[in-house]
Amino acid sequence: MDQLVDAFGRPLRDLRISVTDRCNFRCTYCMPKEVFGHDYRFLDRKELLDFEELTRVARAAVSLGVTKLRLTGGEPLIRRDVERLIAMLSELDAEVTLTTNASLLPRKAQALKDAGLDRITVSLDALDDAIFRAMNDVDFPVDRVLEGIEAAKTAGLDVKVNCVVKRGVNETQIVEMARFFRGTGHVLRFIEYMDVGATNGWRMDDVVPAAEIASLVDKEFPIEPAQAQYRGEVAKRWRYKDGSGEIGVISSVTQAFCRTCTRARLSTDGMLYTCLFASAGYDLRGLLRGGASDRELHSAIARIWWARNDRYSEIRTAETAKLGKIEMSYIGG
Ligand code: SAM
């Protein structure tokens, strides 16, 4: 078969799988308490794709060109027996990775590695304990996240650390994070705060542009550009001139990378989205539970990808930022 590409010639390479819409954090910019409070209706168990269904979708995606499967959420480590899913996915011909807040990593890291997880990304927005507790809004201490990172390292997992920067909230942490992680072998990546979903009250003024982030780090620890490793790599990579490692800066707002975006996202209840900023998806659960064969599933995903023409970040304006978009906790970060 010829390589599957979308309307702009972009191949399908990555599938992000949201395994739960629930999270034990209430990060103010992602799942604010006022919206995701006690009376918020999360999905019921029967609405979630089960592990067999998830594996079928992943297998079809791999046969269409996907080389990387990333479990996310919500907080993927609170999905019961997620290690069993990892073991099932690791049978496929693709790298299996996971993005986590690391709160449960101290006790789960070894089991994840043993199940076949290849790499892990930890979200950590501050080292200052007060700032971190205020951002996660459940008073979770930063030391426990650092313990989780250590546990992952000890288990033999390659760890990346992602830090979302929000103006006036954690920009003081940029240099502190660089100081802490340089020389550890863990690649630190800063991410511009994005207008995902509709509940975080995003404003352009809240974004600290990638160029400013890089320049703040450069003043303290001189850096120089490093080559992208592959087409579609979202982070602009910078190397410390003294050889103590590298950082990445992801400029999803100020320098959109739609042109090279090769990702699809599967929501917890089996909707396939072809853009993080989508307002509508495609119901794969209906197909799966309606008795579709693997061949039919494969063709359905191929048709969806083939028709894909999303490029939200390239056409973002203050107006599009207000459109009804899917929440990140549901579609998967
Ligand atoms: N719970 C897991 C975690 O903490 O990594 C996985 C899901 S979380 C939605 C994935 C990532 O999305 C986190 O790194 C989070 O900081 C990031 N994120 C959430 N809302 C964001 C926003 N508005 N802009 C940029 N990144 C965001």
XYZ file of C-alpha atoms and ligand atoms in Angstrom:
360
model
C 0.000 0.000 0.000
C 1.176 3.546 -0.709
C 1.937 5.553 2.382
C -1.235 7.005 3.894
C -1.127 10.815 3.968
C -3.738 13.449 4.775
C -4.978 16.344 2.606
C -1.690 18.208 3.254
C 0.583 15.226 2.667
C 1.167 14.518 6.366
C 1.608 10.851 7.334
C 0.017 9.276 10.427
C 2.830 8.493 12.862
C 1.624 9.041 16.430
C -1.451 7.923 18.267
C -2.228 9.432 21.659
C -4.606 7.327 23.656
C -6.511 8.846 26.546
C -7.146 5.966 28.948
C -9.165 7.933 31.497
C -10.788 11.347 31.700
C -10.170 11.432 35.462
C -7.187 12.964 37.212
C -6.051 13.240 40.825
C -4.708 16.780 40.158
C -6.778 19.872 39.431
C -4.164 21.929 37.579
C -5.717 25.349 37.339
C -5.012 25.674 33.607
C -6.219 22.192 32.666
C -8.920 20.839 35.014
C -9.931 23.818 37.140
C -11.878 22.880 40.295
C -14.711 25.223 39.474
C -15.482 23.105 36.411
C -14.182 19.659 37.389
C -15.683 19.660 40.888
C -17.752 17.124 42.846
C -20.743 17.337 40.549
C -18.773 17.009 37.307
C -19.913 13.918 35.385
C -16.916 11.861 34.362
C -17.408 8.951 31.963
C -18.869 5.709 33.314
C -16.785 2.572 33.153
C -18.866 1.055 30.369
C -18.354 4.155 28.239
C -14.563 3.677 28.244
C -12.914 1.575 25.584
C -11.681 -1.604 27.232
C -8.127 -2.846 26.740
C -9.082 -5.195 23.912
C -10.846 -2.358 22.071
C -7.946 0.002 22.625
C -5.516 -2.588 21.332
C -7.608 -3.163 18.213
C -7.570 0.546 17.396
C -3.843 0.746 18.116
C -3.153 -2.272 15.908
C -5.099 -0.712 13.022
C -3.231 2.574 13.525
C 0.142 0.793 13.518
C -0.776 -0.959 10.288
C -1.450 2.513 8.816
C 1.966 3.881 9.765
C 1.871 4.759 13.475
C 5.237 4.177 15.123
C 4.546 5.736 18.526
C 1.699 5.053 20.935
C 1.389 7.396 23.910
C -0.949 6.761 26.825
C -2.312 9.879 28.434
C -5.481 11.264 29.962
C -6.599 12.469 32.565
C -3.959 10.718 34.620
C -3.187 7.411 32.889
C -1.747 5.785 36.010
C -5.126 5.905 37.741
C -6.669 3.619 35.108
C -6.853 0.244 36.838
C -4.344 -2.348 35.539
C -2.877 0.034 32.978
C 0.216 -2.205 33.035
C -1.870 -4.917 31.367
C -2.736 -2.542 28.540
C 0.933 -1.629 28.162
C 1.836 -5.295 27.919
C -0.779 -5.738 25.175
C 0.379 -2.666 23.237
C 4.022 -3.605 23.545
C 3.307 -6.634 21.338
C 2.667 -4.212 18.447
C 5.425 -2.870 16.239
C 5.512 0.616 17.823
C 7.149 2.438 20.691
C 4.918 2.642 23.793
C 5.211 5.752 25.945
C 3.170 7.441 28.653
C 2.653 10.965 29.999
C 2.013 11.264 33.729
C 1.966 13.686 36.637
C 4.215 11.095 38.376
C 2.160 11.053 41.580
C 1.850 7.250 41.418
C 5.217 6.568 39.816
C 7.124 5.727 43.001
C 5.087 2.530 43.299
C 4.322 1.858 39.633
C 7.548 2.570 37.750
C 8.975 -0.942 37.896
C 5.703 -2.600 36.878
C 5.409 -0.227 33.912
C 8.925 -1.040 32.773
C 8.334 -4.762 33.228
C 5.147 -4.501 31.147
C 7.191 -3.149 28.232
C 6.893 0.633 28.516
C 9.694 2.193 26.462
C 9.812 5.757 27.784
C 7.952 8.104 30.083
C 7.213 11.828 30.122
C 6.620 13.508 33.467
C 4.704 16.777 33.679
C 6.242 19.123 36.220
C 5.565 22.856 36.151
C 7.570 24.084 39.157
C 10.251 23.062 41.636
C 9.169 25.612 44.198
C 6.830 23.631 46.440
C 4.380 26.482 47.050
C 4.067 27.266 43.341
C 3.710 23.581 42.476
C 1.004 22.975 45.104
C -0.915 26.047 43.932
C -0.734 24.917 40.292
C -1.887 21.332 40.921
C -4.507 22.737 43.312
C -4.685 19.549 45.388
C -1.723 20.492 47.591
C 0.464 17.743 46.105
C 4.131 18.156 47.174
C 6.827 18.475 44.535
C 9.125 16.042 46.382
C 6.818 13.164 45.556
C 7.060 13.976 41.841
C 10.846 14.064 42.098
C 10.685 10.672 43.845
C 8.599 9.412 40.926
C 11.225 10.599 38.451
C 13.931 8.814 40.457
C 11.837 5.639 40.589
C 11.409 5.719 36.814
C 15.140 6.190 36.334
C 15.925 3.345 38.726
C 13.492 1.109 36.844
C 15.473 1.834 33.660
C 12.950 4.110 31.955
C 14.149 7.030 29.870
C 12.475 10.140 31.383
C 11.559 13.446 29.750
C 10.151 16.313 31.812
C 7.518 18.691 30.395
C 6.907 22.108 31.935
C 4.008 24.294 30.820
C 4.839 27.951 31.349
C 2.116 30.427 32.261
C 2.870 34.133 32.546
C 2.799 35.411 36.108
C 2.376 31.889 37.506
C 5.607 29.909 37.032
C 7.945 31.866 34.773
C 10.322 32.218 37.740
C 10.739 28.437 37.509
C 12.183 28.376 33.981
C 15.799 28.891 35.043
C 15.321 26.846 38.237
C 14.062 23.874 36.230
C 16.965 24.208 33.786
C 19.421 24.348 36.695
C 17.922 21.262 38.320
C 17.678 19.015 35.262
C 20.863 19.914 33.355
C 23.419 17.197 33.681
C 20.848 14.611 34.846
C 20.263 13.058 31.414
C 16.551 13.922 31.646
C 15.559 16.170 28.747
C 13.540 19.143 29.971
C 10.979 20.610 27.604
C 9.135 23.868 28.081
C 5.695 24.184 26.542
C 3.820 27.347 25.670
C 0.500 27.547 27.454
C -2.177 26.711 24.871
C -5.830 27.518 24.290
C -6.995 23.913 24.530
C -10.549 23.276 25.692
C -12.875 25.999 26.796
C -12.540 26.023 30.579
C -9.142 27.529 31.302
C -9.921 31.142 30.357
C -6.868 31.280 28.073
C -5.577 34.685 26.980
C -2.647 35.403 24.660
C -1.163 37.536 27.460
C -0.742 34.357 29.548
C 1.638 32.841 26.991
C 5.383 33.156 27.565
C 6.718 32.850 24.000
C 9.212 30.092 23.231
C 11.832 32.666 22.181
C 11.611 34.356 25.585
C 11.900 31.009 27.392
C 15.025 30.104 25.418
C 16.543 33.510 26.029
C 15.954 33.299 29.798
C 17.735 29.944 29.919
C 20.500 31.182 27.609
C 21.340 34.111 29.912
C 22.028 31.740 32.795
C 23.264 28.655 30.926
C 24.372 29.416 27.343
C 22.619 27.256 24.731
C 22.864 26.739 20.974
C 20.390 25.219 18.492
C 20.523 21.456 17.984
C 19.261 19.643 14.884
C 15.743 18.217 14.833
C 15.938 14.444 15.063
C 12.994 13.644 12.848
C 10.283 15.248 10.710
C 7.368 16.195 12.920
C 9.484 16.717 16.038
C 7.527 19.355 17.913
C 10.190 20.667 20.250
C 12.851 23.053 19.027
C 15.967 21.576 20.573
C 18.738 23.556 22.255
C 22.063 22.188 23.524
C 23.896 23.561 26.545
C 27.209 24.853 25.224
C 29.048 23.272 28.163
C 27.838 19.805 27.138
C 25.494 19.300 30.081
C 22.590 18.124 27.950
C 19.756 19.784 26.093
C 16.347 21.359 26.468
C 13.376 21.555 24.129
C 10.949 24.419 23.698
C 7.538 23.726 22.217
C 6.081 26.785 20.544
C 2.609 25.533 19.768
C 1.199 29.053 19.930
C 3.857 31.455 18.639
C 5.278 29.207 15.893
C 2.705 26.642 14.926
C 3.913 23.280 13.654
C 0.686 22.056 12.018
C 2.604 21.522 8.793
C 4.489 18.603 10.258
C 1.831 17.326 12.656
C 1.490 13.567 12.371
C -0.721 12.907 15.420
C -4.146 11.483 15.952
C -5.837 11.281 19.348
C -8.216 8.714 20.700
C -10.470 9.913 23.510
C -11.326 7.777 26.506
C -14.689 6.842 24.987
C -13.300 6.011 21.576
C -13.678 9.183 19.531
C -10.825 9.739 17.085
C -9.634 13.346 16.740
C -7.195 14.554 14.132
C -6.254 17.772 15.965
C -5.788 18.755 19.617
C -7.989 21.749 18.931
C -10.779 19.852 17.210
C -14.393 20.458 18.053
C -15.600 17.153 16.576
C -14.272 13.608 16.305
C -15.143 10.273 14.736
C -16.917 7.583 16.706
C -14.737 4.470 16.593
C -16.454 2.921 19.632
C -19.669 2.749 17.631
C -17.800 0.812 14.953
C -16.056 -1.476 17.432
C -19.213 -2.284 19.358
C -21.257 -2.524 16.173
C -19.211 -5.546 15.117
C -16.815 -3.966 12.593
C -14.038 -6.275 11.413
C -10.368 -5.308 11.717
C -10.392 -4.579 8.009
C -13.365 -2.206 8.380
C -11.702 -0.472 11.309
C -8.503 -0.072 9.306
C -10.407 1.443 6.336
C -12.401 3.784 8.575
C -9.239 5.222 10.161
C -7.550 5.468 6.761
C -10.526 7.440 5.366
C -10.542 9.798 8.353
C -6.818 10.485 8.029
C -6.979 10.861 4.271
C -9.627 13.612 4.598
C -7.784 15.424 7.421
C -7.150 19.106 6.737
C -6.747 20.544 10.263
C -4.235 23.320 10.865
C -5.782 25.083 13.816
C -2.622 26.607 15.289
C -1.659 28.175 11.975
C -4.969 29.977 11.727
C -5.424 30.721 15.436
C -6.779 34.159 16.283
C -8.319 35.570 19.447
C -11.655 34.579 17.892
C -10.830 30.942 17.090
C -9.485 30.585 20.623
C -13.051 31.031 21.861
C -14.499 28.186 19.735
C -16.028 25.188 21.532
C -13.069 22.814 21.704
C -12.597 19.480 23.384
C -11.048 19.492 26.880
C -7.488 18.182 27.102
C -8.350 15.855 29.998
C -10.819 14.087 27.689
C -8.947 14.060 24.391
C -5.580 13.454 26.064
C -2.635 15.815 26.457
N -2.036 13.667 33.698
C -0.991 13.484 32.756
C 0.090 14.526 32.983
O 0.025 15.274 33.925
O 1.021 14.539 32.188
C -1.389 13.424 31.306
C -2.463 14.343 30.822
S -2.076 16.063 30.852
C -3.518 16.740 30.099
C -0.818 16.171 29.611
C -0.059 17.440 29.534
O -0.887 18.462 29.037
C 0.506 17.953 30.839
O 1.884 18.126 30.669
C -0.157 19.302 30.997
O 0.685 20.218 31.622
C -0.421 19.671 29.573
N -1.435 20.706 29.418
C -2.689 20.726 29.907
N -3.328 21.862 29.557
C -2.438 22.578 28.817
C -2.485 23.848 28.169
N -3.566 24.615 28.223
N -1.398 24.260 27.492
C -0.288 23.498 27.442
N -0.185 22.294 28.014
C -1.237 21.844 28.713
